[in-house]
PDB file of C-alpha atoms in Angstrom:
ATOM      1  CA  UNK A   1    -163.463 -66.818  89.153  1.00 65.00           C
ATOM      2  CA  UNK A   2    -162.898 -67.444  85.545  1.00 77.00           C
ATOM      3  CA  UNK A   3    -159.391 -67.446  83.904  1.00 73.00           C
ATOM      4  CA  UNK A   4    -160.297 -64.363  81.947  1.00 80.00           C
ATOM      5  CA  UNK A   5    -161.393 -62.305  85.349  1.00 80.00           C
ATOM      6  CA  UNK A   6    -158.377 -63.293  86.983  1.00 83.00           C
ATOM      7  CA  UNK A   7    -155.534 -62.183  84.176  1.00 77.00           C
ATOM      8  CA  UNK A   8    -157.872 -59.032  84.124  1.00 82.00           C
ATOM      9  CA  UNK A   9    -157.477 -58.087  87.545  1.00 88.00           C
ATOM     10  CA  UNK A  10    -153.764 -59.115  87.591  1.00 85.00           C
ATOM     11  CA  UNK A  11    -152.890 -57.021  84.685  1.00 85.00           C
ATOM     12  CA  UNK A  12    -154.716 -54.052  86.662  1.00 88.00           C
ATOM     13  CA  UNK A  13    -152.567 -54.762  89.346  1.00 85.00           C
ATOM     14  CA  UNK A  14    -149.204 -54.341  87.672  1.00 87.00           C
ATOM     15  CA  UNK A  15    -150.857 -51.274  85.789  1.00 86.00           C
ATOM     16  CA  UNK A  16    -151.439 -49.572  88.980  1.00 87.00           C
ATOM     17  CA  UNK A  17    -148.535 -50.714  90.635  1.00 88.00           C
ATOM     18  CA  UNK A  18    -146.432 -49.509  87.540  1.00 87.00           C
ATOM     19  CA  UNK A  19    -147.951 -45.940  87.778  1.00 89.00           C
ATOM     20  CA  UNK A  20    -147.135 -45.672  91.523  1.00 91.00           C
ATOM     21  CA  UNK A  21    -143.477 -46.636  91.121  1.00 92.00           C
ATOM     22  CA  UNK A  22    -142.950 -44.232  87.926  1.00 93.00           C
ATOM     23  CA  UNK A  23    -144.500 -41.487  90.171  1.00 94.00           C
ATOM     24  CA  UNK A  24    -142.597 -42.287  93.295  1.00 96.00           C
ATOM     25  CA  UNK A  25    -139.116 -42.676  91.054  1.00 97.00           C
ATOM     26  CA  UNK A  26    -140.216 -39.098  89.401  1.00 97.00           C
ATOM     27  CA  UNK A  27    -140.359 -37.919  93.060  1.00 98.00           C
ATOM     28  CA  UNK A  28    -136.796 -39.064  93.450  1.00 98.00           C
ATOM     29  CA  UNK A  29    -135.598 -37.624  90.736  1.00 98.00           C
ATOM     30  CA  UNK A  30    -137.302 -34.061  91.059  1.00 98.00           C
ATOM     31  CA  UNK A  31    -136.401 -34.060  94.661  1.00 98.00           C
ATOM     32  CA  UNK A  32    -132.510 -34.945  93.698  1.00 98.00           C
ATOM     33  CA  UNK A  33    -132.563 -32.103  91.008  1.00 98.00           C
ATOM     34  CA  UNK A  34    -133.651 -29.572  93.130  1.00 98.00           C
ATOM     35  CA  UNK A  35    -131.307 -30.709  95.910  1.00 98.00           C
ATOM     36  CA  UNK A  36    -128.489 -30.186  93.390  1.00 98.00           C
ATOM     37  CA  UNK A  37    -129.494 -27.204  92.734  1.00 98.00           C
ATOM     38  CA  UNK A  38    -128.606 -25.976  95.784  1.00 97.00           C
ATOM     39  CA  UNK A  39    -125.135 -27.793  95.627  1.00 98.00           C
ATOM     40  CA  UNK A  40    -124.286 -26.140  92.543  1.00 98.00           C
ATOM     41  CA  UNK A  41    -125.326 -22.706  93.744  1.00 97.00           C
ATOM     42  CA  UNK A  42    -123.399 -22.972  97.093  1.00 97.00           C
ATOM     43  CA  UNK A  43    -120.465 -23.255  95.307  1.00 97.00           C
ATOM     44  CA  UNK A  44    -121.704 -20.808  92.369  1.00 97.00           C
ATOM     45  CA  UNK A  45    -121.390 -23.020  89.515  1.00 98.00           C
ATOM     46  CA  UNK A  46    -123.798 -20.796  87.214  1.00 98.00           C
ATOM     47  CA  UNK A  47    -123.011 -22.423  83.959  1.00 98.00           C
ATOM     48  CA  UNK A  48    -124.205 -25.628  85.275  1.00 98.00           C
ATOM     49  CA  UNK A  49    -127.528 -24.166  87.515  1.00 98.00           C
ATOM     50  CA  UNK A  50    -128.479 -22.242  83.758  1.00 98.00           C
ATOM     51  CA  UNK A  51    -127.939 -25.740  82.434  1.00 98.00           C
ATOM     52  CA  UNK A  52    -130.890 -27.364  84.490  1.00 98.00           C
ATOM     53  CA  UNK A  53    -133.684 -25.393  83.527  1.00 98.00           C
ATOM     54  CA  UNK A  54    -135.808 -25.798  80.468  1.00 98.00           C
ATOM     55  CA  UNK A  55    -135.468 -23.647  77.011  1.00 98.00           C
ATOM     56  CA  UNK A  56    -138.817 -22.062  77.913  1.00 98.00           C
ATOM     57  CA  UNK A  57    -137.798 -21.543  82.093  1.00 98.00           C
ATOM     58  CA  UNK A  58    -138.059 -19.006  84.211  1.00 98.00           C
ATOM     59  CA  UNK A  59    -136.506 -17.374  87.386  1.00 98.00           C
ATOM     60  CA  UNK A  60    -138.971 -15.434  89.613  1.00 98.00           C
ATOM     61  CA  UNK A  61    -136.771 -13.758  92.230  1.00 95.00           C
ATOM     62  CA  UNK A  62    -136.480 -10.993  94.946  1.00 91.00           C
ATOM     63  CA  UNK A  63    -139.436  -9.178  93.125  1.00 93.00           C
ATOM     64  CA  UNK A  64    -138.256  -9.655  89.525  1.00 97.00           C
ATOM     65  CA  UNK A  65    -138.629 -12.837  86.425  1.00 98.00           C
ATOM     66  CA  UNK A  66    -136.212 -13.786  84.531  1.00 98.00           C
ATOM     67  CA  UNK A  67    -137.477 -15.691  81.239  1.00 98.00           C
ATOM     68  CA  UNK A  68    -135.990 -18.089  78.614  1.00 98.00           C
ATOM     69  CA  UNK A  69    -132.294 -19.356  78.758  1.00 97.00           C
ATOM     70  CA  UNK A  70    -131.146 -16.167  77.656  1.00 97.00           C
ATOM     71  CA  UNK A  71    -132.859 -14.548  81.224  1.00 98.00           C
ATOM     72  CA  UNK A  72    -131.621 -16.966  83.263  1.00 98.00           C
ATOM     73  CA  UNK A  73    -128.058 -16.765  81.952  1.00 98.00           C
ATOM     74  CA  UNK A  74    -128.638 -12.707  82.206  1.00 98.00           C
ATOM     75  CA  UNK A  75    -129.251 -13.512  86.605  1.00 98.00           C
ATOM     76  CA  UNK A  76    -127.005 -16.287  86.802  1.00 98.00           C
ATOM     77  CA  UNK A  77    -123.855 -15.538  85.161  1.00 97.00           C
ATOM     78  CA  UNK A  78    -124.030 -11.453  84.224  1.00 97.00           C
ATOM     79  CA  UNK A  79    -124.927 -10.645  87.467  1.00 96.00           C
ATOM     80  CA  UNK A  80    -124.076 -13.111  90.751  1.00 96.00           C
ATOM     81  CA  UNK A  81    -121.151 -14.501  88.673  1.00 96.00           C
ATOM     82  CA  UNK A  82    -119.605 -11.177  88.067  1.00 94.00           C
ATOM     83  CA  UNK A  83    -121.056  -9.832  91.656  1.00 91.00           C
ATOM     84  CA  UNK A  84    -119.697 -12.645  94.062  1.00 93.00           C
ATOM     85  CA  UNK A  85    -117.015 -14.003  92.025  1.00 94.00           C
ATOM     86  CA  UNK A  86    -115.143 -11.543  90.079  1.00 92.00           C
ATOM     87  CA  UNK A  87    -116.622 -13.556  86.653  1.00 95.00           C
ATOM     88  CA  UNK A  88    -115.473 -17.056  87.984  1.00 96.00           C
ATOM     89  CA  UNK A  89    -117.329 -19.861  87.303  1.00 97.00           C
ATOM     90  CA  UNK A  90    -116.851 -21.732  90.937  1.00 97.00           C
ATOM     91  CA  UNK A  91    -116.146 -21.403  94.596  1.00 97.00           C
ATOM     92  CA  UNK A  92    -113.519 -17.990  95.584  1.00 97.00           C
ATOM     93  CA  UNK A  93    -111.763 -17.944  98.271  1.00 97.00           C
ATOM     94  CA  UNK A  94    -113.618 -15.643 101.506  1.00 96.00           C
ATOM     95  CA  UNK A  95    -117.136 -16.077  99.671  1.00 96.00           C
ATOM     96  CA  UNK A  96    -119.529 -18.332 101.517  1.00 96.00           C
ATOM     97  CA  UNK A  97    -123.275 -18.629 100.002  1.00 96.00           C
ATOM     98  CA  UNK A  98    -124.556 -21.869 101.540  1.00 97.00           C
ATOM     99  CA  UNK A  99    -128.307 -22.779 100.372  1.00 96.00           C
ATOM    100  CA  UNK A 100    -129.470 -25.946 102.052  1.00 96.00           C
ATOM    101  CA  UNK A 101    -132.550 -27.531 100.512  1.00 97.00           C
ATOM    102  CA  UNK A 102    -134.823 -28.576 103.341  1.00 97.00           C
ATOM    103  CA  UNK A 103    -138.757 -29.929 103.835  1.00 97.00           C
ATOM    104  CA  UNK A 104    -139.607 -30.661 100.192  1.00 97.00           C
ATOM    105  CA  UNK A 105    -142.855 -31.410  99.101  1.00 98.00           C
ATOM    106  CA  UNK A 106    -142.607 -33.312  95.941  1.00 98.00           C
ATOM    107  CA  UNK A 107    -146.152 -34.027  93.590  1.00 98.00           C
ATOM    108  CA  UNK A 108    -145.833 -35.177  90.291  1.00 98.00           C
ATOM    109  CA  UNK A 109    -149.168 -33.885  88.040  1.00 97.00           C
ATOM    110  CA  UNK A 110    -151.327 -36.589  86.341  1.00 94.00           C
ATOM    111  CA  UNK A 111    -149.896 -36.049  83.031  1.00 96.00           C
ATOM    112  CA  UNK A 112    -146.143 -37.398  84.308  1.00 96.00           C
ATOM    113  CA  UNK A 113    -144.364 -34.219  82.752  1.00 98.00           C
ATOM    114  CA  UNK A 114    -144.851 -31.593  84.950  1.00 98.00           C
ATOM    115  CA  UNK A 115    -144.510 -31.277  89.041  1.00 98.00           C
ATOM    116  CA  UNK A 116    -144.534 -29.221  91.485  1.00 98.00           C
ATOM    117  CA  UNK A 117    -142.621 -28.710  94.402  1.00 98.00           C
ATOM    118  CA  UNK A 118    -142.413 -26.756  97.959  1.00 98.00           C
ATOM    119  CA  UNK A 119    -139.509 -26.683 100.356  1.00 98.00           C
ATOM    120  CA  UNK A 120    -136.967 -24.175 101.804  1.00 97.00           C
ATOM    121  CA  UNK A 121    -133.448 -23.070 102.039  1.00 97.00           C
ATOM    122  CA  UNK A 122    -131.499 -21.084 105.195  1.00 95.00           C
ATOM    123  CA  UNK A 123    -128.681 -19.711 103.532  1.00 95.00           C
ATOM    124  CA  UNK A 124    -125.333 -18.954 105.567  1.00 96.00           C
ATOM    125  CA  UNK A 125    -123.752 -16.078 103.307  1.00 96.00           C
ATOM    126  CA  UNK A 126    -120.477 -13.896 103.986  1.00 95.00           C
ATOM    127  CA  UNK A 127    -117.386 -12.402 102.695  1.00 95.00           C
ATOM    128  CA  UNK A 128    -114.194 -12.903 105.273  1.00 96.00           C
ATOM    129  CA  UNK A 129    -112.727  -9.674 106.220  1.00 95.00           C
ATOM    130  CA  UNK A 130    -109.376 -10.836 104.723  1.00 96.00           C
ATOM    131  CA  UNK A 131    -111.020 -11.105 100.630  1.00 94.00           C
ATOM    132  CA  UNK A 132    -112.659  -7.296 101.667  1.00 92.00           C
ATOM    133  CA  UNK A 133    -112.360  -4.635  99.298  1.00 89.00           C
ATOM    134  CA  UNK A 134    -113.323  -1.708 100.992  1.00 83.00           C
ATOM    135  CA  UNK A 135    -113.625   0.374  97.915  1.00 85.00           C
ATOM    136  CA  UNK A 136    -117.002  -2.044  96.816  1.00 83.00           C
ATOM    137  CA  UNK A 137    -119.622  -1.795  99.382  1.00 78.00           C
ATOM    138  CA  UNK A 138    -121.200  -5.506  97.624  1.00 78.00           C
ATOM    139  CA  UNK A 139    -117.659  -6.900  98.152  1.00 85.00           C
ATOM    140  CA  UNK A 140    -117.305  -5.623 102.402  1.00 89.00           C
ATOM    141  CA  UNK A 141    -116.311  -7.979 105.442  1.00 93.00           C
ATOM    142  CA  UNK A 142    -119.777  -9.406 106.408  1.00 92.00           C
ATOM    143  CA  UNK A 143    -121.937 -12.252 107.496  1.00 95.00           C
ATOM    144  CA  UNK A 144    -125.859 -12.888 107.313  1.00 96.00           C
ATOM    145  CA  UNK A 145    -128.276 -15.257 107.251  1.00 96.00           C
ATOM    146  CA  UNK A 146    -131.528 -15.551 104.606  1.00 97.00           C
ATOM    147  CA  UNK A 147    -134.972 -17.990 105.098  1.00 97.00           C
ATOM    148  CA  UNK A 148    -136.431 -18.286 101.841  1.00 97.00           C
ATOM    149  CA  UNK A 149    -139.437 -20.710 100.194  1.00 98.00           C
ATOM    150  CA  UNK A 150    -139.740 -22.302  97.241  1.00 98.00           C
ATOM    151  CA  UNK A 151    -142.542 -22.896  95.140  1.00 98.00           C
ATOM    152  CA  UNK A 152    -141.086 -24.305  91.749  1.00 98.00           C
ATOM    153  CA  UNK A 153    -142.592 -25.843  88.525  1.00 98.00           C
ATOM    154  CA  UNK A 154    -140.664 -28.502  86.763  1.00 98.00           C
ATOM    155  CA  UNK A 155    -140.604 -30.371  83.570  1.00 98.00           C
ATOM    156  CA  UNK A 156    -139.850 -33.962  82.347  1.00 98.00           C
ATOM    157  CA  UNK A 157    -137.983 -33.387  78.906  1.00 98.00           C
ATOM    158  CA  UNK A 158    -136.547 -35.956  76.809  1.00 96.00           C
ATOM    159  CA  UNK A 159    -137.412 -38.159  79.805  1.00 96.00           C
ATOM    160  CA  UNK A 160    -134.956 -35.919  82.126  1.00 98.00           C
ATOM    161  CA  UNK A 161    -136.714 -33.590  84.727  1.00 98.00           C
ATOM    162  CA  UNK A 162    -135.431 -29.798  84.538  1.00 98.00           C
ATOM    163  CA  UNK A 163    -136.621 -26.594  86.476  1.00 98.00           C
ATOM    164  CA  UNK A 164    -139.264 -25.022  84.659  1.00 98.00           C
ATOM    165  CA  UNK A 165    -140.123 -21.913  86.984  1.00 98.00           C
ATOM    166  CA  UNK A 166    -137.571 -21.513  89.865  1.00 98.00           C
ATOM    167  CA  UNK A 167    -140.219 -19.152  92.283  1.00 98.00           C
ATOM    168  CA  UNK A 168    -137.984 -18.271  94.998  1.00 97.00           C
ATOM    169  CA  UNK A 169    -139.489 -16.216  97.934  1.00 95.00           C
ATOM    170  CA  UNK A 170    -136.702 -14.693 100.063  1.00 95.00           C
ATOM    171  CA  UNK A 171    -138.741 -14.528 103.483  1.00 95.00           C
ATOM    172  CA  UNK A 172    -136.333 -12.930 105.700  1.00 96.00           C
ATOM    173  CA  UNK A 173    -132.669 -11.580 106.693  1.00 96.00           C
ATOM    174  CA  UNK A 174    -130.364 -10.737 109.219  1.00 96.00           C
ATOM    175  CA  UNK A 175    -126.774  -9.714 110.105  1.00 95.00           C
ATOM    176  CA  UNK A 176    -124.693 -12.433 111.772  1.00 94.00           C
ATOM    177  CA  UNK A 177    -124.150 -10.249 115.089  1.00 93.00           C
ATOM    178  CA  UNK A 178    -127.387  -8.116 115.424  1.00 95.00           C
ATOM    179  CA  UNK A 179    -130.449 -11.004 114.351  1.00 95.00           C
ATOM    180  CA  UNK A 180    -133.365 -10.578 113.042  1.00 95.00           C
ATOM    181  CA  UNK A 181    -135.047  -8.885 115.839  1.00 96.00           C
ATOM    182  CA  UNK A 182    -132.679  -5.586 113.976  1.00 96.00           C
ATOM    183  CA  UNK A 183    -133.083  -6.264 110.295  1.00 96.00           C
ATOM    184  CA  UNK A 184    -133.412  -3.201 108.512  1.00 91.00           C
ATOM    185  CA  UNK A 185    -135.970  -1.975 105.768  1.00 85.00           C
ATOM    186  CA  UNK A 186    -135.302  -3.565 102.440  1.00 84.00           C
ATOM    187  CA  UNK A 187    -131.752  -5.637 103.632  1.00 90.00           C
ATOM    188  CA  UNK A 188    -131.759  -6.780  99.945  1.00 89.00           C
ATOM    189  CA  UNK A 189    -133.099  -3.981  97.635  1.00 89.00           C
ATOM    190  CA  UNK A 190    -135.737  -5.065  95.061  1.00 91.00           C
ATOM    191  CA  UNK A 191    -134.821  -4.500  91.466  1.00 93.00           C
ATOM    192  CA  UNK A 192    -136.374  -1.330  89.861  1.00 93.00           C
ATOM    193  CA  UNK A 193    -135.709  -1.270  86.857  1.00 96.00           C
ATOM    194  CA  UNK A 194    -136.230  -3.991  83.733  1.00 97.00           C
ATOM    195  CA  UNK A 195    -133.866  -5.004  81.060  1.00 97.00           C
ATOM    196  CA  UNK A 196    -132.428  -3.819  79.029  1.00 96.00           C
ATOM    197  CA  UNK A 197    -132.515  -0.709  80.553  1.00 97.00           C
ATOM    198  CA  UNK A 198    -130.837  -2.947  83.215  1.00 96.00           C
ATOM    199  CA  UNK A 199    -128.330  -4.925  81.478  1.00 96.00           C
ATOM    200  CA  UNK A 200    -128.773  -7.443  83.966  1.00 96.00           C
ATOM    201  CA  UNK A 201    -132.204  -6.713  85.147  1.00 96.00           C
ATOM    202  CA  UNK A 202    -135.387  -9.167  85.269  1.00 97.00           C
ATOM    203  CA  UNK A 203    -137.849  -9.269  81.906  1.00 98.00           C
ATOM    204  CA  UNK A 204    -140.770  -8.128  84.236  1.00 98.00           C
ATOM    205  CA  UNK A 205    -141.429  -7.152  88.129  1.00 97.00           C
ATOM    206  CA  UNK A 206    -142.998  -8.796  90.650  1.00 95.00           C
ATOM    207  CA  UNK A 207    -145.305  -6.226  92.361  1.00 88.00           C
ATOM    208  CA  UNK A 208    -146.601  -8.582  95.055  1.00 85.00           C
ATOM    209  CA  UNK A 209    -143.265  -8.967  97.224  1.00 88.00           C
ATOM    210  CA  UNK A 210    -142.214  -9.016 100.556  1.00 91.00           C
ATOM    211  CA  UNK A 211    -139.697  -8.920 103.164  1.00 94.00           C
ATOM    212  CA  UNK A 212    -139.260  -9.389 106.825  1.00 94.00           C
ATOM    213  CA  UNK A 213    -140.794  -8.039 108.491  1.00 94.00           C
ATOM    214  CA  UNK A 214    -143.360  -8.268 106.781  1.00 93.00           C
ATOM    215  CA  UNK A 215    -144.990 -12.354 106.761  1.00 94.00           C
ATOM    216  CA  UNK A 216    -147.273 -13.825 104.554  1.00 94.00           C
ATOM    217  CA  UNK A 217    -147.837 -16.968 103.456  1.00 95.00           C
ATOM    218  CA  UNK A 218    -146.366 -18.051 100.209  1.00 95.00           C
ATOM    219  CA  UNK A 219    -149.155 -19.833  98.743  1.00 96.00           C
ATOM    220  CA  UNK A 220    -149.161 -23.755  98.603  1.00 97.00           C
ATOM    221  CA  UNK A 221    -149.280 -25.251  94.921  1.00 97.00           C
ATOM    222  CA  UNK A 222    -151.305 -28.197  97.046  1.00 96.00           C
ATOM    223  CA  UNK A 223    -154.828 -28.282  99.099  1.00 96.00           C
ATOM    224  CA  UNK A 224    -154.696 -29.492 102.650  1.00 97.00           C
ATOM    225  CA  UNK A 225    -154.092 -33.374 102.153  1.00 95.00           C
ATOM    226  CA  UNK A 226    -156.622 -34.205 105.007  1.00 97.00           C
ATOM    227  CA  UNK A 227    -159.665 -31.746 104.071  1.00 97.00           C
ATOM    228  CA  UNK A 228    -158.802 -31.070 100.579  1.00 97.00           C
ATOM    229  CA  UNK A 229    -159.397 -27.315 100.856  1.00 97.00           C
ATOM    230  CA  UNK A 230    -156.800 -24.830  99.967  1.00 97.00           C
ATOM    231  CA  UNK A 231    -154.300 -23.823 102.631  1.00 97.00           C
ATOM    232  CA  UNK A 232    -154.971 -20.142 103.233  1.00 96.00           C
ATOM    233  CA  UNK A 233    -153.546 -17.811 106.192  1.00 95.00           C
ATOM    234  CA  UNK A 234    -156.064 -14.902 107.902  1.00 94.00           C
ATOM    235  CA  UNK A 235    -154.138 -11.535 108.229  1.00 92.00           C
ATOM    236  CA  UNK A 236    -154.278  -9.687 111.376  1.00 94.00           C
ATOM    237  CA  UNK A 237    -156.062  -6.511 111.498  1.00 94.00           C
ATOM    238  CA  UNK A 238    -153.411  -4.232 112.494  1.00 94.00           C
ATOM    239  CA  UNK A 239    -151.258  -5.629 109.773  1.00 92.00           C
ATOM    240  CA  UNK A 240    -153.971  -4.682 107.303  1.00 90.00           C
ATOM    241  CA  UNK A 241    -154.280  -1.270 108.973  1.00 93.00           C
ATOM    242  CA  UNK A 242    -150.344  -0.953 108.571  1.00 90.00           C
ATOM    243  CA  UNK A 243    -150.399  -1.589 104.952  1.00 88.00           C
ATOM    244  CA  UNK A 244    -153.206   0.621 104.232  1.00 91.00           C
ATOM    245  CA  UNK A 245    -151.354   3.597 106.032  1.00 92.00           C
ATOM    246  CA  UNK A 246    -148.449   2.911 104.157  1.00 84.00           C
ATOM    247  CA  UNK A 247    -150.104   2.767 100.697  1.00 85.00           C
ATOM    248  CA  UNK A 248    -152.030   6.333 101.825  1.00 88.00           C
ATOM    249  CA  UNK A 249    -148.686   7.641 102.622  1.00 86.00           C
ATOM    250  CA  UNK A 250    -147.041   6.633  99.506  1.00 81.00           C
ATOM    251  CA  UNK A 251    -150.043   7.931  97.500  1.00 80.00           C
ATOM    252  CA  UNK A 252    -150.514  11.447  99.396  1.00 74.00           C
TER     253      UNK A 252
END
C-alpha cells in the first residue's frame, strides 16, 4: 500500500477516533450536569439550579412551562424557594426533598451542541412534625414519595453544556404510611392559571398531563436501538373507555 494510502487511512483513524471520544466526554459531562442538578435541588439551592440552564431555557413541569431565565427564576426561586424554605436559598431544618437521578440515557445529536437525555428521579420528600406550622396546610407534618421521568434537551454553550428544556413528568405519588395503592385524585394539583395572572404561574399549560393513576408512556426522544423503530406503548381498551367517559362527563 502506498505511503499516501496509508497516512490517509491513519488520519481517518484519529478523525473517527477523535469524534467518538468528544461524544463519549460530552456524555460525561451532560450526564454529570444533570446529576447535579439533582444535588442542588435536594438541598434547594435555586440560585444555582436557575444558573444551569440556558438564556433561551425552559421548565416544562406538573402541567405548566416556564420560559427564559426570567420563567425559570419565576418556578425556582418565587415559588419553591419561598414555599419550602421561607425565601432561603439552601437546606432548612425539617424539610427533606431528595431527587436521586437514576437510569440516564445520554445521546449527544450530530451537530455536538445539543443532546438529549432520559432518566428518572424517586424523590423522598417531608416536613418533620417538629418544623410544622399548623396554620399553613403546604408547611404540615408529612412524608411522601414521587416517581417522575425525564426527558430533557440540553445545550453546549461557550463550550459548557447547560439545560435547555428541563421536561419533567411527575408519574406518580404517595403518602409515606398509606402507598400508592391509596393515592388520591390530583395529590399535587396542576396549575390553572398562567402568569401574570399568577405571579408565579407557568408562561403556558400543558394540556396533555397525567398522574397516577393514570400510566402512559412518556415518549422516548430515541428509536428502539435494536429495530430502529420508535418505542410506542398500546393502551388498553378499558383505559380508553375510562377516558372517554370522563371527557363525556366533563362535557355534559
Amino acid at each position: 500500500m502506498p505511503d499516501t494510502d496509508r497516512i490517509a487511512r491513519l488520519e481517518q483513524t484519529v478523525t473517527d477516533l477523535t469524534t467518538r471520544l468528544q461524544r463519549r466526554e460530552d456524555e460525561l459531562d451532560v450526564r454529570k450536569l444533570q446529576h447535579l442538578y439533582g444535588y442542588l435541588i435536594d438541598k434547594c439551592l435555586y440560585n444555582e439550579t436557575v444558573d444551569l440552564f440556558t438564556e433561551d431555557g425552559e421548565v416544562h413541569f406538573f402541567g405548566g412551562i416556564w420560559r427564559g431565565k426570567e420563567g425559570i427564576r419565576r418556578l425556582y426561586v418565587e415559588r419553591f424557594q419561598k414555599r419550602f424554605t421561607h425565601g432561603t436559598n439552601g437546606p432548612i431544618d425539617g424539610f427533606l426533598l431528595d431527587h436521586p437521578q437514576l437510569q440516564d440515557i445520554v445521546d449527544i445529536d450530530t451537530d455536538g451542541v445539543t443532546a438529549h437525555a432520559r432518566a428518572r428521579s424517586m424523590m423522598q420528600a417531608g416536613r418533620h412534625k417538629d418544623y410544622a406550622d399548623p396554620t399553613n396546610p403546604m408547611q404540615a407534618a408529612r412524608q411522601w414519595w414521587e416517581g417522575g421521568i425525564y426527558e430533557n434537551i440540553y445545550k453546549k454553550v461557550g463550550g459548557i453544556w447547560r439545560l435547555h428544556i428541563l421536561n419533567y413528568m411527575p408519574q406518580w405519588h404517595a403518602d409515606f404510611d398509606t402507598g400508592w395503592a391509596n393515592t388520591r385524585a390530583e395529590y399535587v394539583p396542576f396549575p390553572k392559571i398562567t402568569y401574570p395572572e399568577d405571579p408565579t404561574g407557568p408562561d403556558a399549560l400543558i394540556t396533555d398531563h397525567w398522574l397516577w393513576p393514570t400510566h402512559k408512556l412518556v415518549p422516548f426522544h430515541m428509536p428502539h436501538p435494536v429495530t430502529g423503530k420508535p418505542i410506542v406503548a398500546e393502551r388498553w381498551q378499558g383505559d380508553i373507555d375510562r377516558e372517554r367517559a370522563a371527557r363525556e362527563a366533563v362535557s355534559a
